[in-house]
Amino acid sequence: MNIIQKLKTYARQHPFRFVLISAIVVRVIAVFFAKGFMASDDYFVYIHIPWEWFRGIPSWFNMDHASGFSIIYPGLNWLLMVVLNFVGLTNPDLVMYINRAIHASWSLVGVALAFITTNYLTEKKETAFIAGMLAALFSFLPYGSVRNLPEMVCVPLVLLYLYNAEKANRIEMFKYAFLSGLSIGAAFLFRYHTLLFAVGAGLVFLFNRKWRLFGAFVIGVSIPMLLQGVVDLIAYGKFFGAPLQYFFYNIEHSTEYVVGPWHRYLTLLLGMLIPPFSILFIAAVFGAYKKAPITLIGTLTFVIIHSIYPAKQERFIIPAIIPLIVLGVIGLSNWMSSERAIRFRTTVKWLWVWFWSFNAILLILFLFHYGKRGQIEAFNELYRRGDLRMLVIDRTAKFNWFPIYYLGLGEDRCYWITNESDWEALTSVVNDTVRSPNYAFINVPKDINEHIKRIYESGYKAEIIGNYGPAPLEWILAKANPRFNSTNEVWLLKLEPR
């Protein structure tokens, strides 16, 4: 018996265990290789802000209004930094390995719930196995599982809500309705938008006149939301200050950020699920209505409202991916077991082969995607050297903010060069043994010699000590669409007064 046959046998005998092992393997790879960050919030909100709190800087708390972001999730990252510092782990790169491992471990709850929920709704382990494997190995999810994104962190809580809500609806038990409300309320603490999923349970309970279940559900939802309110009252002096600030700000500025057509998320999902298989799979979602009414209504509400709202970023739709996987697998399984589908079974089988083959390519690209590699590796090198006095950050070629947490030092140790007038500060400190810079960080230069010349004119000799380029996927995206993507290439220079 070869290794493939052994794996198939093990999967048949232990489907749940096989799903979890598969999920663990790819997430361990992501912990070690999917470094860096994806979206700006991934670092600048959920790592940089906690780091500033750790250093005693009262970011968000020194404004004249509440921050629109809940402080609960960044607060947890701050707590992790405090604990690791207490035990002597201060290297930012090492801290982020631990951070990714914790996030990956938490995501396994979502994978498990995809299997458990599907198994409960269909009573078919074969169907649950497919849903579980999709949740474990779907192209983006292992990579997303190690990101500091509330859209990913809330997913296990959303799935816990859906499982308990569907269970409450079937067996009409007060405790499951309460637990479902508690779960979606907890998800709200990380990502406000997840409350849209609650429409599913609310409408089904009300339509079926299950008043007791509805009441228990509302009580469950209210408890975490009251916690949010109390936290905001303590932090900002305003009950529920952060969600209200977020809501009114986004209503006012809904067309000022990434705006897209109503069909952007539908197009995205069709692409991620790989056409033509994706067309069949998305259509099958609606076939899950009888078995998973709460999941279907809640998920459609979430997707539709996000599609109507003008501002659209790909990460906003992440909480709906695994619920859609559960729905699509259930709907497709129902259809495939019908007499009408008999003649299409071979076609569907080959569509599955096509999907898994292409998904494997995307999975590998994501697992080894080191977002902002050039920037982070340059800062890691400076941290390892341990002799940084002051750093010139030259962003005259391409303006950016950078993940200086990896530097291990504050922004006050940096000269930010954006325009010609910023160079004057360097000239004035050439002979200052405390404030003169001894390294320079050049961001995406068209001609590195031009930047070296400008540094020389400011009074410094420069020696190139490193060139840090993009990860493969970053390079591909930059070449495919240079208008919206950059290689984020960085040059590192050692400086001396001339």
XYZ file of C-alpha atoms in Angstrom:
498
model
C 0.000 0.000 0.000
C 1.553 3.320 -1.108
C 1.444 6.566 0.839
C -1.548 7.953 -1.106
C -3.628 4.852 -0.395
C -2.634 4.991 3.287
C -3.736 8.618 3.504
C -7.059 7.831 1.830
C -7.669 4.951 4.225
C -6.816 7.097 7.234
C -9.102 9.883 5.972
C -12.012 7.444 5.622
C -11.451 6.008 9.085
C -10.701 9.300 10.871
C -12.144 12.148 8.778
C -12.225 14.791 11.540
C -8.695 14.007 12.678
C -7.446 14.063 9.084
C -9.003 17.495 8.525
C -7.341 18.916 11.639
C -3.936 17.394 10.828
C -4.137 18.870 7.313
C -5.040 22.258 8.761
C -2.205 22.107 11.289
C 0.431 21.180 8.689
C -0.286 24.092 6.350
C -0.671 26.560 9.223
C 2.683 25.558 10.693
C 4.210 26.328 7.290
C 2.425 29.696 7.289
C 3.738 30.519 10.773
C 7.325 30.147 9.567
C 7.099 31.417 6.003
C 4.033 33.688 5.602
C 5.739 36.523 7.433
C 5.129 40.255 7.237
C 1.697 41.755 6.795
C -1.003 42.029 4.164
C -3.284 45.044 4.657
C -2.200 48.238 6.403
C -4.449 47.502 9.409
C -2.727 44.131 9.756
C 0.289 46.000 11.086
C -0.461 49.691 11.666
C -3.564 49.160 13.817
C -3.089 45.773 15.465
C 0.694 45.705 15.985
C 1.966 49.282 15.851
C -0.673 50.698 18.211
C -0.152 47.970 20.881
C 3.592 48.537 20.557
C 3.095 52.240 21.234
C 1.010 51.396 24.312
C 3.803 49.075 25.412
C 6.254 51.985 25.099
C 3.964 54.253 27.126
C 2.575 56.296 24.213
C -1.200 56.876 24.734
C -2.201 56.488 21.062
C -5.993 56.716 20.554
C -6.452 57.879 24.154
C -4.991 61.324 23.479
C -7.588 62.295 20.866
C -10.650 64.464 21.405
C -12.899 61.585 20.345
C -12.999 57.812 20.627
C -11.053 55.740 18.137
C -13.301 53.917 15.707
C -11.426 50.690 16.424
C -12.298 48.507 19.382
C -9.357 48.405 21.792
C -10.075 44.796 22.772
C -8.157 43.041 19.988
C -5.140 45.384 19.943
C -5.321 45.160 23.739
C -4.763 41.414 23.503
C -1.721 41.977 21.284
C -0.426 44.516 23.806
C -0.885 41.933 26.565
C 1.113 39.400 24.526
C 3.966 41.895 24.175
C 3.912 42.550 27.924
C 3.987 38.849 28.800
C 6.758 38.003 26.324
C 8.831 40.963 27.503
C 8.371 39.759 31.091
C 9.922 36.395 30.212
C 12.751 38.039 28.284
C 11.504 37.658 24.695
C 11.962 41.095 23.127
C 13.173 40.373 19.584
C 10.308 41.724 17.393
C 10.801 39.048 14.739
C 10.576 36.287 17.374
C 7.541 37.929 18.978
C 5.806 37.868 15.599
C 6.545 34.140 15.151
C 4.734 33.550 18.446
C 1.967 35.927 17.412
C 1.426 34.002 14.167
C 1.453 30.659 16.002
C -1.277 31.853 18.395
C -3.423 33.143 15.537
C -2.931 29.909 13.575
C -3.951 27.830 16.608
C -7.098 29.909 17.076
C -8.043 29.447 13.407
C -8.149 25.663 13.935
C -11.346 26.225 15.928
C -12.935 27.570 12.752
C -11.783 24.557 10.729
C -13.159 22.183 13.352
C -16.493 24.018 13.430
C -16.804 23.860 9.631
C -16.649 20.064 9.929
C -18.841 19.845 13.051
C -21.525 22.202 11.723
C -21.756 20.469 8.357
C -21.855 17.050 10.008
C -24.636 18.192 12.343
C -26.729 19.727 9.550
C -26.355 16.856 7.071
C -25.554 13.837 9.286
C -23.070 12.837 6.583
C -19.411 12.577 7.528
C -18.416 12.507 3.845
C -20.002 15.909 3.294
C -18.534 17.253 6.539
C -15.117 15.999 5.443
C -15.281 18.038 2.223
C -16.329 21.185 4.114
C -13.584 20.622 6.658
C -10.888 20.101 4.032
C -11.960 23.250 2.218
C -11.782 25.227 5.461
C -8.373 23.678 6.154
C -6.792 24.106 2.714
C -8.691 26.818 0.850
C -6.033 28.917 -0.872
C -6.107 32.101 1.222
C -7.271 30.819 4.599
C -4.020 29.320 6.018
C -2.194 32.521 5.056
C -5.001 34.643 6.481
C -5.006 32.590 9.674
C -1.619 34.027 10.725
C -2.510 37.644 9.962
C -3.446 40.238 12.549
C -6.777 40.934 10.886
C -10.016 41.121 12.889
C -11.798 39.812 9.794
C -9.933 36.530 10.299
C -9.869 36.482 14.101
C -13.669 36.734 14.314
C -14.286 33.717 12.025
C -14.300 30.959 14.715
C -16.786 33.018 16.743
C -19.037 33.512 13.702
C -19.008 29.749 13.066
C -19.702 29.015 16.729
C -22.721 31.314 16.477
C -23.989 29.579 13.327
C -23.581 26.106 14.830
C -25.407 26.973 18.050
C -28.122 28.953 16.253
C -28.890 26.108 13.847
C -28.919 23.694 16.779
C -31.227 25.951 18.778
C -33.586 26.210 15.821
C -33.773 22.430 15.444
C -34.109 21.272 19.030
C -35.462 24.528 20.528
C -33.202 24.691 23.534
C -32.740 27.970 25.386
C -29.025 27.451 26.085
C -28.039 27.060 22.428
C -29.878 30.235 21.460
C -28.106 32.040 24.302
C -24.704 30.627 23.275
C -25.292 31.637 19.662
C -26.006 35.196 20.756
C -22.989 35.225 23.048
C -20.780 34.010 20.180
C -21.882 36.584 17.592
C -21.717 39.270 20.267
C -18.116 38.234 20.971
C -17.376 38.349 17.228
C -18.690 41.932 17.255
C -15.923 42.876 19.708
C -13.362 42.069 17.008
C -15.252 43.095 13.874
C -18.412 45.189 14.201
C -19.775 44.086 10.820
C -20.222 40.491 11.982
C -23.410 41.576 13.741
C -25.019 41.364 10.277
C -24.867 37.566 10.591
C -27.232 37.873 13.563
C -30.024 38.760 11.130
C -30.184 35.055 10.254
C -31.027 33.817 13.745
C -33.174 36.843 14.549
C -35.403 36.471 11.484
C -35.744 32.688 11.716
C -36.640 32.770 15.419
C -39.142 35.592 14.894
C -40.702 34.140 11.725
C -41.231 30.798 13.467
C -42.534 32.583 16.603
C -39.887 31.062 18.784
C -40.051 33.943 21.244
C -38.154 32.180 23.998
C -35.245 31.424 21.682
C -35.263 34.965 20.350
C -35.156 36.385 23.871
C -32.262 34.125 24.846
C -30.438 35.086 21.660
C -30.844 38.810 22.337
C -29.604 38.401 25.920
C -26.541 36.524 24.637
C -25.741 39.221 22.070
C -26.170 41.986 24.642
C -23.557 40.759 27.108
C -20.429 41.243 24.904
C -21.884 44.477 23.545
C -22.277 45.776 27.094
C -18.641 44.820 27.669
C -17.672 46.920 24.634
C -19.704 49.798 26.032
C -18.072 49.621 29.469
C -14.563 49.372 27.989
C -15.242 52.471 25.874
C -16.656 54.297 28.869
C -13.458 53.626 30.817
C -11.142 54.373 27.879
C -12.881 57.353 26.320
C -15.525 58.449 28.790
C -18.256 57.600 26.274
C -20.388 54.455 26.403
C -20.134 52.555 23.096
C -17.852 55.321 21.835
C -15.733 53.255 19.423
C -18.553 51.568 17.411
C -20.482 54.841 17.160
C -17.385 56.714 15.988
C -16.696 53.969 13.453
C -20.282 54.004 12.153
C -20.623 57.768 11.718
C -17.120 58.158 10.287
C -17.691 55.473 7.664
C -21.083 56.842 6.698
C -19.543 60.270 6.164
C -16.477 58.978 4.302
C -18.017 55.991 2.494
C -16.794 57.119 -0.944
C -13.323 58.349 0.003
C -11.428 55.053 0.197
C -11.426 51.942 -2.010
C -14.752 52.178 -3.829
C -16.027 49.411 -6.065
C -19.128 48.272 -7.973
C -21.872 46.256 -6.287
C -20.635 43.018 -7.854
C -17.018 43.284 -6.619
C -17.416 40.688 -3.873
C -19.388 38.334 -6.085
C -16.649 38.574 -8.705
C -14.005 38.060 -6.029
C -15.709 34.938 -4.669
C -16.195 33.518 -8.162
C -12.498 34.060 -8.809
C -11.263 32.666 -5.486
C -13.376 29.537 -5.851
C -11.907 29.093 -9.358
C -14.249 29.149 -12.356
C -16.013 27.293 -13.833
C -16.267 25.267 -10.605
C -17.081 28.446 -8.681
C -20.238 29.084 -10.726
C -21.631 25.687 -9.730
C -20.524 26.081 -6.121
C -22.000 29.561 -5.593
C -25.287 28.418 -7.166
C -25.313 25.416 -4.795
C -25.218 27.770 -1.784
C -28.937 28.455 -2.217
C -29.702 24.749 -2.154
C -28.741 24.642 1.535
C -31.766 26.653 2.653
C -33.758 23.794 4.207
C -30.848 22.375 6.151
C -29.141 25.660 7.104
C -31.649 28.545 6.970
C -29.923 30.682 9.616
C -26.506 30.262 8.005
C -27.869 31.123 4.555
C -29.857 34.202 5.623
C -27.085 35.522 7.861
C -24.357 35.005 5.268
C -26.378 36.517 2.409
C -27.214 39.516 4.591
C -23.530 40.011 5.335
C -22.501 39.775 1.659
C -25.388 41.883 0.308
C -24.928 44.768 2.770
C -21.202 44.833 2.051
C -21.979 44.824 -1.680
C -24.337 47.795 -1.324
C -21.895 49.861 0.746
C -19.636 51.883 -1.619
C -16.271 51.297 0.105
C -14.998 47.809 -0.665
C -11.785 46.050 0.292
C -11.232 42.351 -0.335
C -10.569 41.573 3.331
C -14.006 42.856 4.371
C -15.646 39.713 2.985
C -13.359 37.236 4.797
C -15.832 36.371 7.621
C -18.251 34.990 5.022
C -15.821 32.599 3.304
C -16.140 29.541 5.567
C -19.931 29.976 6.030
C -20.193 30.044 2.223
C -18.020 26.915 2.058
C -20.376 25.137 4.474
C -23.437 26.253 2.495
C -21.939 25.388 -0.898
C -20.840 21.922 0.195
C -24.263 21.166 1.721
C -26.130 22.467 -1.342
C -23.888 20.622 -3.780
C -24.195 17.408 -1.764
C -27.996 17.696 -1.796
C -28.063 18.249 -5.536
C -25.602 15.438 -6.270
C -27.780 12.976 -4.348
C -30.813 13.801 -6.509
C -31.827 11.890 -9.624
C -31.451 15.024 -11.755
C -27.717 15.115 -11.089
C -26.912 11.542 -12.158
C -25.788 12.499 -15.656
C -23.628 15.342 -14.340
C -21.641 13.378 -11.760
C -18.612 12.809 -13.984
C -18.559 16.492 -14.942
C -18.760 17.569 -11.282
C -16.007 15.125 -10.358
C -13.653 16.705 -12.928
C -14.636 20.184 -11.783
C -13.553 19.187 -8.281
C -10.229 17.913 -9.673
C -9.763 21.215 -11.510
C -10.569 23.203 -8.368
C -8.209 21.289 -6.079
C -5.384 21.398 -8.635
C -5.557 25.157 -9.111
C -6.226 25.726 -5.415
C -2.999 23.857 -4.594
C -0.997 26.333 -6.697
C -2.619 29.326 -4.984
C -2.184 27.700 -1.563
C 1.564 27.310 -2.096
C 1.924 30.908 -3.298
C 0.115 32.196 -0.207
C 1.895 29.888 2.259
C 5.259 31.308 1.220
C 4.134 34.899 0.762
C 6.264 37.250 2.858
C 4.342 40.533 2.721
C 6.540 43.677 2.711
C 9.609 41.437 2.841
C 12.064 44.132 1.794
C 11.019 46.560 4.509
C 10.926 44.023 7.314
C 14.175 42.252 6.415
C 15.997 45.587 6.326
C 14.710 46.441 9.802
C 15.564 42.948 11.061
C 19.138 43.448 9.852
C 19.400 46.737 11.725
C 17.986 45.106 14.855
C 20.557 42.298 14.624
C 23.420 44.778 14.225
C 22.397 46.528 17.438
C 24.420 49.685 16.761
C 21.762 51.955 15.256
C 22.029 55.523 16.461
C 19.694 57.356 14.079
C 18.155 56.127 10.818
C 17.473 58.065 7.632
C 14.286 56.771 6.006
C 14.366 58.086 2.446
C 10.925 57.782 0.857
C 11.351 60.487 -1.763
C 10.976 57.915 -4.572
C 7.866 56.301 -3.064
C 6.004 57.579 -0.028
C 5.196 54.911 2.551
C 4.860 54.338 6.249
C 6.969 51.469 7.496
C 6.746 48.688 10.120
C 9.397 50.135 12.409
C 8.259 47.849 15.243
C 10.740 45.364 13.736
C 13.469 47.925 14.333
C 12.849 47.668 18.069
C 13.180 51.457 18.417
C 10.766 54.355 18.283
C 10.010 56.800 15.474
C 12.068 59.432 17.323
C 15.169 57.544 16.145
C 14.278 58.168 12.496
C 14.708 61.066 10.073
C 11.763 60.831 7.685
C 12.793 62.212 4.287
C 9.858 63.062 2.049
C 10.893 66.267 0.261
C 13.895 68.539 -0.241
C 13.441 70.509 2.972
C 13.740 67.335 5.065
C 17.398 66.923 4.047
C 18.374 70.082 5.904
C 17.966 68.365 9.277
C 20.700 65.867 8.348
C 23.208 68.542 7.431
C 22.710 70.285 10.760
C 23.611 67.200 12.838
C 26.646 65.867 10.934
C 28.956 66.462 13.893
C 26.441 65.580 16.601
C 27.567 62.276 18.125
C 24.056 61.604 19.446
C 21.734 62.801 16.672
C 23.751 62.150 13.509
C 22.415 59.153 11.529
C 24.618 56.105 10.962
C 22.286 54.160 8.651
C 19.958 54.973 5.766
C 16.927 53.075 4.501
C 16.087 53.857 0.852
C 12.604 52.877 -0.328
C 12.090 51.669 -3.939
C 14.738 53.827 -5.636
C 14.762 54.155 -9.415
C 18.472 54.937 -9.217
C 20.227 54.196 -5.929
C 23.182 56.359 -6.987
C 20.992 59.466 -7.033
C 20.044 58.856 -3.414
C 23.658 58.171 -2.407
C 24.639 61.455 -4.077
C 21.959 63.351 -2.147
C 23.142 61.814 1.115
C 26.704 62.818 0.230
C 25.568 66.395 -0.352
C 24.116 66.356 3.162
C 27.535 65.568 4.594
C 27.716 61.760 4.725
C 29.576 58.959 2.977
C 27.338 55.964 2.230
C 28.228 52.292 1.842
C 25.626 49.827 0.527
C 25.246 46.938 2.986
C 22.084 45.293 1.730
C 19.388 45.142 -0.930
C 16.106 43.534 0.104
C 13.583 42.633 -2.545
C 10.025 41.308 -2.616
C 8.675 37.833 -1.994
C 7.616 35.945 -5.177
C 3.896 36.733 -4.924
C 4.657 40.392 -4.164
C 6.858 40.526 -7.271
C 4.176 38.881 -9.434
C 1.492 41.322 -8.238
C 3.782 44.307 -8.821
C 4.536 43.188 -12.372
C 0.911 42.338 -13.126
C -0.500 45.605 -11.802
C 2.242 48.147 -11.013
C -0.327 50.914 -10.577
C -1.647 49.417 -7.334
C 1.220 47.163 -6.248
C 4.869 47.826 -5.471
C 7.909 45.594 -5.172
C 8.657 47.347 -1.856
C 12.358 46.992 -2.648
C 14.659 48.480 -0.008
C 18.363 49.405 0.081
C 20.250 49.653 3.347
C 23.264 51.960 3.660
C 25.884 52.525 6.340
C 26.634 56.239 6.886
C 29.669 58.126 8.137
C 30.365 61.884 8.256
C 32.645 62.803 5.347
